[in-house]
Amino acid sequence: MNQHATTFEEFFSECYLQYRIVIRRYIASRINHSCDAEDMMQDVFLRLWEYRAFVNKETVRPLLFTIAQNLIIDKIRRYYKKEDFVTYIYNVQEQGRNLTEEQMNLKELKVLHERIIEVLPEKRQQIYKLSFYQEMPNHLIAQKLSLSIRTVEGQLLLSRKFVRNHLCGQYAVTG
């Protein structure tokens, strides 16, 4: 790292040039998608920029890897959240139904899901929709809605639990 970097912008540029390949390889080794790894590497440096008040030369490397690890975990959680929902849809349907009946059931389940979401408080509903439908990461939801990341995480936890419980309860009754 150049000891003569006088502004954070110069320091940030040096960090980017020095660590971008290492961070991209680190991410790619854990998610096995080079395109996603490139995007996530950019997100790591975007977060570094957002946390610039806490960055110094001694802690920048571990901070980059911590940010990368958190982004990887978020991506994996989003993946499994979608997989759980899809798995639930497939598990509740009986085998042997014809395609038309399955499409109708899926449509009914989606409508039921929408109705359940509409019951959520307005802010929680907004956070859930940004996360579920637009796949927006928590930090971007927090930034967009002017909330803390912890608030977004807490609201998502509550809304997912609410939706899951009501989907299971309602679908068992109607399905």
XYZ file of N, CA and C in Angstrom:
525
model
N 0.854 -1.168 0.000
C 0.000 0.000 0.000
C 0.899 1.229 0.000
N 0.607 2.168 -0.831
C 1.395 3.395 -0.942
C 1.195 4.236 0.318
N 2.275 4.602 0.950
C 2.214 5.403 2.175
C 1.879 6.866 1.873
N 1.877 7.235 0.605
C 1.653 8.633 0.236
C 0.213 8.917 -0.183
N -0.678 7.954 -0.055
C -2.078 8.194 -0.411
C -2.652 9.225 0.559
N -3.063 10.357 0.020
C -3.488 11.461 0.879
C -5.008 11.510 1.072
N -5.755 11.004 0.144
C -7.210 11.031 0.269
C -7.746 9.612 0.317
N -8.963 9.498 0.790
C -9.560 8.165 0.826
C -9.759 7.638 -0.582
N -10.059 8.527 -1.533
C -10.249 8.098 -2.914
C -8.991 7.425 -3.454
N -7.831 8.020 -3.169
C -6.570 7.419 -3.614
C -6.330 6.097 -2.893
N -6.579 6.080 -1.606
C -6.417 4.859 -0.813
C -7.354 3.765 -1.341
N -8.597 4.135 -1.624
C -9.581 3.193 -2.137
C -9.127 2.632 -3.484
N -8.634 3.481 -4.364
C -8.144 3.028 -5.666
C -7.001 2.038 -5.513
N -6.097 2.328 -4.598
C -4.983 1.415 -4.355
C -5.483 0.075 -3.823
N -6.423 0.119 -2.911
C -7.005 -1.113 -2.359
C -7.665 -1.928 -3.458
N -8.415 -1.243 -4.310
C -9.105 -1.933 -5.388
C -8.094 -2.635 -6.297
N -7.084 -1.914 -6.701
C -6.076 -2.502 -7.586
C -5.324 -3.648 -6.913
N -5.050 -3.517 -5.650
C -4.272 -4.524 -4.943
C -5.088 -5.774 -4.605
N -6.353 -5.619 -4.241
C -7.117 -6.739 -3.700
C -8.224 -7.287 -4.600
N -8.540 -6.640 -5.703
C -9.696 -7.057 -6.495
C -9.582 -8.496 -6.989
N -8.434 -8.893 -7.479
C -8.272 -10.254 -8.003
C -8.350 -11.279 -6.878
N -7.722 -10.976 -5.755
C -7.732 -11.886 -4.608
C -9.165 -12.064 -4.095
N -9.895 -10.982 -3.983
C -11.277 -11.041 -3.494
C -12.163 -11.791 -4.487
N -11.993 -11.529 -5.775
C -12.793 -12.226 -6.784
C -12.523 -13.731 -6.737
N -11.264 -14.129 -6.606
C -10.929 -15.560 -6.500
C -11.526 -16.173 -5.236
N -11.448 -15.436 -4.155
C -12.007 -15.911 -2.887
C -13.504 -16.181 -3.034
N -14.209 -15.246 -3.634
C -15.654 -15.398 -3.831
C -15.939 -16.536 -4.807
N -15.226 -16.557 -5.924
C -15.451 -17.582 -6.947
C -15.194 -18.985 -6.404
N -14.257 -19.118 -5.484
C -13.970 -20.439 -4.925
C -15.107 -20.936 -4.037
N -15.975 -20.038 -3.615
C -17.058 -20.429 -2.723
C -18.423 -20.502 -3.400
N -18.586 -19.830 -4.543
C -19.902 -19.864 -5.184
C -19.880 -20.518 -6.567
N -18.732 -20.747 -7.142
C -18.595 -21.459 -8.417
C -19.318 -20.809 -9.592
N -19.455 -19.509 -9.564
C -20.032 -18.771 -10.690
C -19.175 -17.527 -10.914
N -18.386 -17.538 -11.972
C -17.444 -16.437 -12.165
C -18.141 -15.105 -12.425
N -19.275 -15.119 -13.117
C -20.003 -13.865 -13.368
C -20.527 -13.287 -12.060
N -21.105 -14.149 -11.232
C -21.593 -13.693 -9.929
C -20.430 -13.230 -9.058
N -19.305 -13.916 -9.161
C -18.138 -13.546 -8.356
C -17.662 -12.141 -8.733
N -17.688 -11.834 -9.996
C -17.283 -10.490 -10.446
C -18.230 -9.436 -9.877
N -19.530 -9.696 -9.968
C -20.517 -8.759 -9.425
C -20.366 -8.598 -7.922
N -20.176 -9.719 -7.244
C -20.041 -9.667 -5.791
C -18.757 -8.956 -5.379
N -17.700 -9.133 -6.170
C -16.450 -8.426 -5.878
C -16.691 -6.915 -5.956
N -17.456 -6.486 -6.941
C -17.788 -5.065 -7.053
C -18.596 -4.615 -5.827
N -19.512 -5.472 -5.372
C -20.312 -5.160 -4.181
C -19.435 -5.041 -2.938
N -18.404 -5.871 -2.852
C -17.483 -5.806 -1.706
C -16.851 -4.415 -1.644
N -16.392 -3.939 -2.771
C -15.738 -2.631 -2.778
C -16.747 -1.495 -2.608
N -17.961 -1.714 -3.055
C -19.016 -0.725 -2.803
C -19.273 -0.611 -1.301
N -19.343 -1.746 -0.632
C -19.526 -1.726 0.826
C -18.327 -1.105 1.524
N -17.126 -1.416 1.025
C -15.928 -0.809 1.607
C -16.055 0.711 1.526
N -16.522 1.205 0.399
C -16.708 2.647 0.227
C -17.738 3.170 1.229
N -18.820 2.416 1.420
C -19.853 2.831 2.371
C -19.327 2.855 3.807
N -18.380 1.975 4.117
C -17.809 1.889 5.463
C -16.505 2.673 5.591
N -16.286 3.607 4.712
C -15.000 4.313 4.675
C -14.622 4.981 5.995
N -15.603 5.327 6.805
C -15.305 5.962 8.092
C -14.590 5.000 9.035
N -14.734 3.686 8.803
C -14.151 2.684 9.693
C -12.906 2.023 9.116
N -12.483 2.456 7.945
C -11.385 1.786 7.235
C -10.064 2.467 7.540
N -9.063 1.623 7.797
C -7.700 2.139 7.867
C -6.779 1.125 7.202
N -5.552 1.520 6.994
C -4.614 0.683 6.231
C -4.363 -0.673 6.880
N -4.392 -0.731 8.200
C -4.073 -1.977 8.897
C -5.230 -2.981 8.823
N -6.449 -2.498 8.729
C -7.600 -3.406 8.794
C -8.309 -3.590 7.458
N -7.839 -2.995 6.399
C -8.570 -3.048 5.136
C -8.653 -4.476 4.585
N -7.572 -5.234 4.638
C -7.591 -6.594 4.091
C -8.588 -7.486 4.843
N -8.500 -7.570 6.182
C -9.492 -8.408 6.869
C -10.927 -7.903 6.678
N -11.103 -6.593 6.591
C -12.430 -6.039 6.373
C -12.980 -6.465 5.007
N -12.144 -6.443 3.983
C -12.572 -6.875 2.652
C -13.031 -8.333 2.668
N -12.268 -9.190 3.349
C -12.635 -10.602 3.403
C -13.892 -10.819 4.253
N -14.071 -10.034 5.282
C -15.281 -10.129 6.098
C -16.502 -9.706 5.285
N -16.372 -8.616 4.559
C -17.464 -8.152 3.696
C -17.779 -9.213 2.653
N -16.741 -9.762 2.031
C -16.944 -10.796 1.013
C -17.657 -12.007 1.612
N -17.214 -12.448 2.776
C -17.839 -13.599 3.428
C -19.311 -13.317 3.739
N -19.618 -12.130 4.220
C -21.010 -11.775 4.519
C -21.871 -11.759 3.249
N -21.323 -11.260 2.158
C -22.062 -11.248 0.899
C -22.299 -12.672 0.390
N -21.311 -13.530 0.554
C -21.457 -14.933 0.154
C -22.565 -15.587 0.970
N -22.562 -15.361 2.258
C -23.586 -15.935 3.137
C -24.967 -15.413 2.747
N -25.062 -14.107 2.472
C -26.346 -13.539 2.043
C -26.841 -14.194 0.761
N -25.943 -14.392 -0.184
C -26.308 -15.019 -1.460
C -26.786 -16.446 -1.242
N -26.088 -17.185 -0.407
C -26.471 -18.570 -0.123
C -27.822 -18.611 0.581
N -28.044 -17.696 1.512
C -29.339 -17.642 2.201
C -30.476 -17.348 1.234
N -30.259 -16.394 0.326
C -31.290 -16.081 -0.668
C -31.577 -17.292 -1.544
N -30.524 -17.996 -1.924
C -30.682 -19.192 -2.749
C -31.538 -20.222 -2.023
N -31.207 -20.507 -0.765
C -31.950 -21.515 -0.021
C -33.363 -21.063 0.324
N -33.546 -19.759 0.510
C -34.889 -19.247 0.751
C -35.776 -19.550 -0.452
N -35.278 -19.306 -1.650
C -36.026 -19.603 -2.864
C -36.226 -21.107 -3.016
N -35.175 -21.862 -2.755
C -35.266 -23.313 -2.861
C -36.291 -23.868 -1.888
N -36.317 -23.345 -0.664
C -37.290 -23.804 0.326
C -38.713 -23.539 -0.149
N -38.934 -22.377 -0.725
C -40.271 -22.036 -1.210
C -40.673 -22.956 -2.355
N -39.758 -23.156 -3.296
C -40.039 -24.036 -4.438
C -40.254 -25.467 -3.955
N -39.417 -25.917 -3.031
C -39.560 -27.263 -2.490
C -40.907 -27.420 -1.799
N -41.295 -26.416 -1.044
C -42.584 -26.467 -0.369
C -43.718 -26.609 -1.382
N -43.659 -25.836 -2.438
C -44.697 -25.893 -3.469
C -44.781 -27.298 -4.054
N -43.634 -27.881 -4.377
C -43.635 -29.215 -4.963
C -44.042 -30.296 -3.969
N -43.655 -30.143 -2.721
C -43.971 -31.167 -1.727
C -45.446 -31.223 -1.378
N -46.128 -30.096 -1.401
C -47.532 -30.093 -1.011
C -48.451 -30.602 -2.114
N -47.966 -30.629 -3.317
C -48.797 -31.106 -4.423
C -48.702 -32.623 -4.520
N -49.809 -33.251 -4.716
C -49.823 -34.702 -4.857
C -49.247 -35.093 -6.204
N -48.565 -36.224 -6.217
C -48.049 -36.738 -7.485
C -49.209 -37.312 -8.284
N -49.078 -37.254 -9.581
C -50.103 -37.821 -10.440
C -51.139 -36.822 -10.911
N -51.105 -35.600 -10.426
C -52.051 -34.594 -10.911
C -51.640 -34.197 -12.317
N -52.593 -33.830 -13.102
C -52.240 -33.406 -14.454
C -51.690 -31.983 -14.442
N -51.061 -31.594 -15.528
C -50.367 -30.312 -15.617
C -51.306 -29.131 -15.381
N -52.504 -29.193 -15.913
C -53.456 -28.093 -15.749
C -53.804 -27.905 -14.278
N -54.035 -29.003 -13.577
C -54.362 -28.921 -12.154
C -53.175 -28.363 -11.366
N -51.971 -28.783 -11.720
C -50.771 -28.278 -11.045
C -50.605 -26.783 -11.285
N -50.863 -26.346 -12.501
C -50.757 -24.918 -12.799
C -51.795 -24.124 -12.013
N -52.976 -24.660 -11.887
C -54.020 -23.984 -11.111
C -53.627 -23.921 -9.631
N -53.083 -25.003 -9.107
C -52.653 -25.017 -7.709
C -51.532 -24.022 -7.470
N -50.598 -23.969 -8.393
C -49.501 -23.023 -8.262
C -50.028 -21.591 -8.303
N -50.958 -21.347 -9.194
C -51.559 -20.019 -9.289
C -52.287 -19.666 -7.989
N -53.030 -20.625 -7.437
C -53.735 -20.406 -6.179
C -52.752 -20.138 -5.035
N -51.652 -20.877 -5.028
C -50.643 -20.689 -3.986
C -50.008 -19.307 -4.090
N -49.757 -18.870 -5.309
C -49.192 -17.533 -5.495
C -50.171 -16.455 -5.038
N -51.455 -16.638 -5.343
C -52.476 -15.683 -4.901
C -52.550 -15.676 -3.381
N -52.519 -16.849 -2.782
C -52.530 -16.960 -1.330
C -51.312 -16.264 -0.727
N -50.159 -16.469 -1.340
C -48.919 -15.827 -0.900
C -49.074 -14.310 -0.945
N -49.636 -13.798 -2.029
C -49.856 -12.351 -2.170
C -50.800 -11.826 -1.088
N -51.866 -12.568 -0.822
C -52.825 -12.146 0.212
C -52.160 -12.087 1.583
N -51.336 -13.069 1.858
C -50.642 -13.101 3.144
C -49.694 -11.914 3.260
N -48.997 -11.609 2.180
C -48.074 -10.470 2.181
C -48.833 -9.167 2.440
N -50.026 -9.051 1.879
C -50.819 -7.831 2.036
C -51.230 -7.591 3.488
N -51.230 -8.619 4.323
C -51.603 -8.489 5.725
C -50.461 -7.879 6.546
N -49.235 -8.002 6.057
C -48.077 -7.470 6.775
C -48.195 -5.949 6.929
N -47.614 -5.399 7.992
C -47.549 -3.933 8.098
C -46.843 -3.342 6.876
N -47.156 -2.123 6.552
C -46.701 -1.511 5.301
C -45.187 -1.568 5.111
N -44.411 -1.144 6.109
C -42.949 -1.140 5.979
C -42.414 -2.564 5.826
N -42.935 -3.481 6.631
C -42.483 -4.872 6.585
C -42.820 -5.469 5.220
N -44.000 -5.133 4.711
C -44.435 -5.589 3.402
C -43.478 -5.076 2.316
N -43.123 -3.817 2.425
C -42.219 -3.200 1.457
C -40.852 -3.875 1.497
N -40.332 -4.124 2.677
C -39.036 -4.785 2.840
C -39.099 -6.201 2.269
N -40.164 -6.939 2.588
C -40.319 -8.318 2.123
C -40.372 -8.369 0.598
N -41.144 -7.478 -0.008
C -41.277 -7.477 -1.471
C -39.948 -7.147 -2.148
N -39.204 -6.194 -1.601
C -37.898 -5.868 -2.180
C -36.955 -7.058 -2.091
N -37.011 -7.779 -1.004
C -36.149 -8.933 -0.816
C -36.600 -10.117 -1.660
N -37.883 -10.455 -1.603
C -38.387 -11.667 -2.241
C -38.512 -11.517 -3.757
N -39.132 -10.455 -4.215
C -39.400 -10.308 -5.639
C -38.248 -9.676 -6.414
N -37.578 -8.710 -5.810
C -36.499 -8.029 -6.514
C -35.127 -8.541 -6.113
N -35.090 -9.474 -5.158
C -33.852 -10.084 -4.685
C -32.816 -9.036 -4.272
N -33.287 -7.971 -3.692
C -32.414 -6.884 -3.268
C -31.722 -7.279 -1.960
N -30.409 -7.107 -1.886
C -29.711 -7.435 -0.635
C -30.123 -6.489 0.499
N -29.954 -6.978 1.721
C -30.400 -6.225 2.896
C -29.816 -4.828 2.969
N -28.524 -4.691 2.663
C -27.914 -3.366 2.797
C -28.502 -2.370 1.792
N -28.902 -2.846 0.619
C -29.515 -1.939 -0.352
C -30.953 -1.585 0.048
N -31.663 -2.553 0.620
C -33.006 -2.269 1.137
C -32.906 -1.209 2.234
N -31.945 -1.413 3.134
C -31.753 -0.456 4.229
C -31.454 0.938 3.680
N -30.586 0.990 2.700
C -30.211 2.278 2.100
C -31.423 2.914 1.408
N -32.164 2.119 0.645
C -33.303 2.646 -0.106
C -34.400 3.175 0.818
N -34.618 2.476 1.937
C -35.710 2.855 2.836
C -35.237 3.690 4.028
N -33.957 4.045 4.037
C -33.367 4.834 5.120
C -33.557 4.152 6.482
N -33.201 2.877 6.515
C -33.284 2.084 7.738
C -31.917 1.489 8.025
N -31.741 0.990 9.231
C -30.489 0.290 9.527
C -30.578 -1.126 8.957
N -29.427 -1.715 8.688
C -29.391 -3.073 8.159
C -30.020 -4.035 9.164
N -29.754 -3.827 10.449
C -30.316 -4.697 11.490
C -31.846 -4.619 11.516
N -32.394 -3.437 11.286
C -33.846 -3.293 11.230
C -34.406 -4.088 10.061
N -33.751 -3.979 8.913
C -34.197 -4.720 7.728
C -34.123 -6.224 8.003
N -33.009 -6.685 8.569
C -32.863 -8.109 8.869
C -33.950 -8.588 9.831
N -34.220 -7.806 10.860
C -35.252 -8.173 11.824
C -36.637 -8.218 11.203
N -36.954 -7.228 10.381
C -38.257 -7.187 9.729
C -38.417 -8.338 8.737
N -37.335 -8.681 8.035
C -37.394 -9.815 7.115
C -37.606 -11.122 7.866
N -36.926 -11.277 8.969
C -37.092 -12.483 9.781
C -38.546 -12.626 10.222
N -39.122 -11.546 10.727
C -40.511 -11.575 11.172
C -41.480 -11.829 10.019
N -41.253 -11.169 8.897
C -42.173 -11.330 7.768
C -42.077 -12.731 7.173
N -40.874 -13.284 7.055
C -40.727 -14.645 6.519
C -41.399 -15.670 7.429
N -41.222 -15.493 8.716
C -41.849 -16.404 9.675
C -43.376 -16.312 9.557
N -43.892 -15.093 9.477
C -45.328 -14.878 9.342
C -45.858 -15.522 8.057
N -45.181 -15.262 6.948
C -45.618 -15.798 5.654
C -45.551 -17.328 5.673
N -44.465 -17.866 6.160
C -44.299 -19.329 6.205
C -45.403 -19.976 7.049
N -45.636 -19.444 8.246
C -46.660 -20.010 9.123
C -48.049 -19.933 8.491
N -48.360 -18.804 7.889
C -49.685 -18.661 7.286
C -49.832 -19.480 6.011
N -48.761 -19.579 5.232
C -48.816 -20.424 4.037
C -49.058 -21.875 4.426
N -48.297 -22.345 5.392
C -48.459 -23.736 5.831
C -49.863 -23.959 6.371
N -50.332 -23.053 7.211
C -51.661 -23.187 7.797
C -52.759 -23.079 6.764
N -52.694 -22.088 5.907
C -53.730 -21.868 4.908
C -53.725 -22.952 3.834
N -52.545 -23.336 3.380
C -52.486 -24.318 2.310
C -52.935 -25.684 2.808
N -52.663 -25.992 4.052
C -53.119 -27.264 4.617
C -54.647 -27.301 4.663
N -55.264 -26.142 4.910
C -56.720 -26.076 4.986
C -57.343 -26.137 3.596
N -56.750 -25.370 2.623
C -57.348 -25.281 1.286
C -56.829 -26.353 0.346
N -55.615 -26.888 0.577
C -54.996 -27.822 -0.366
C -55.357 -29.172 -0.159
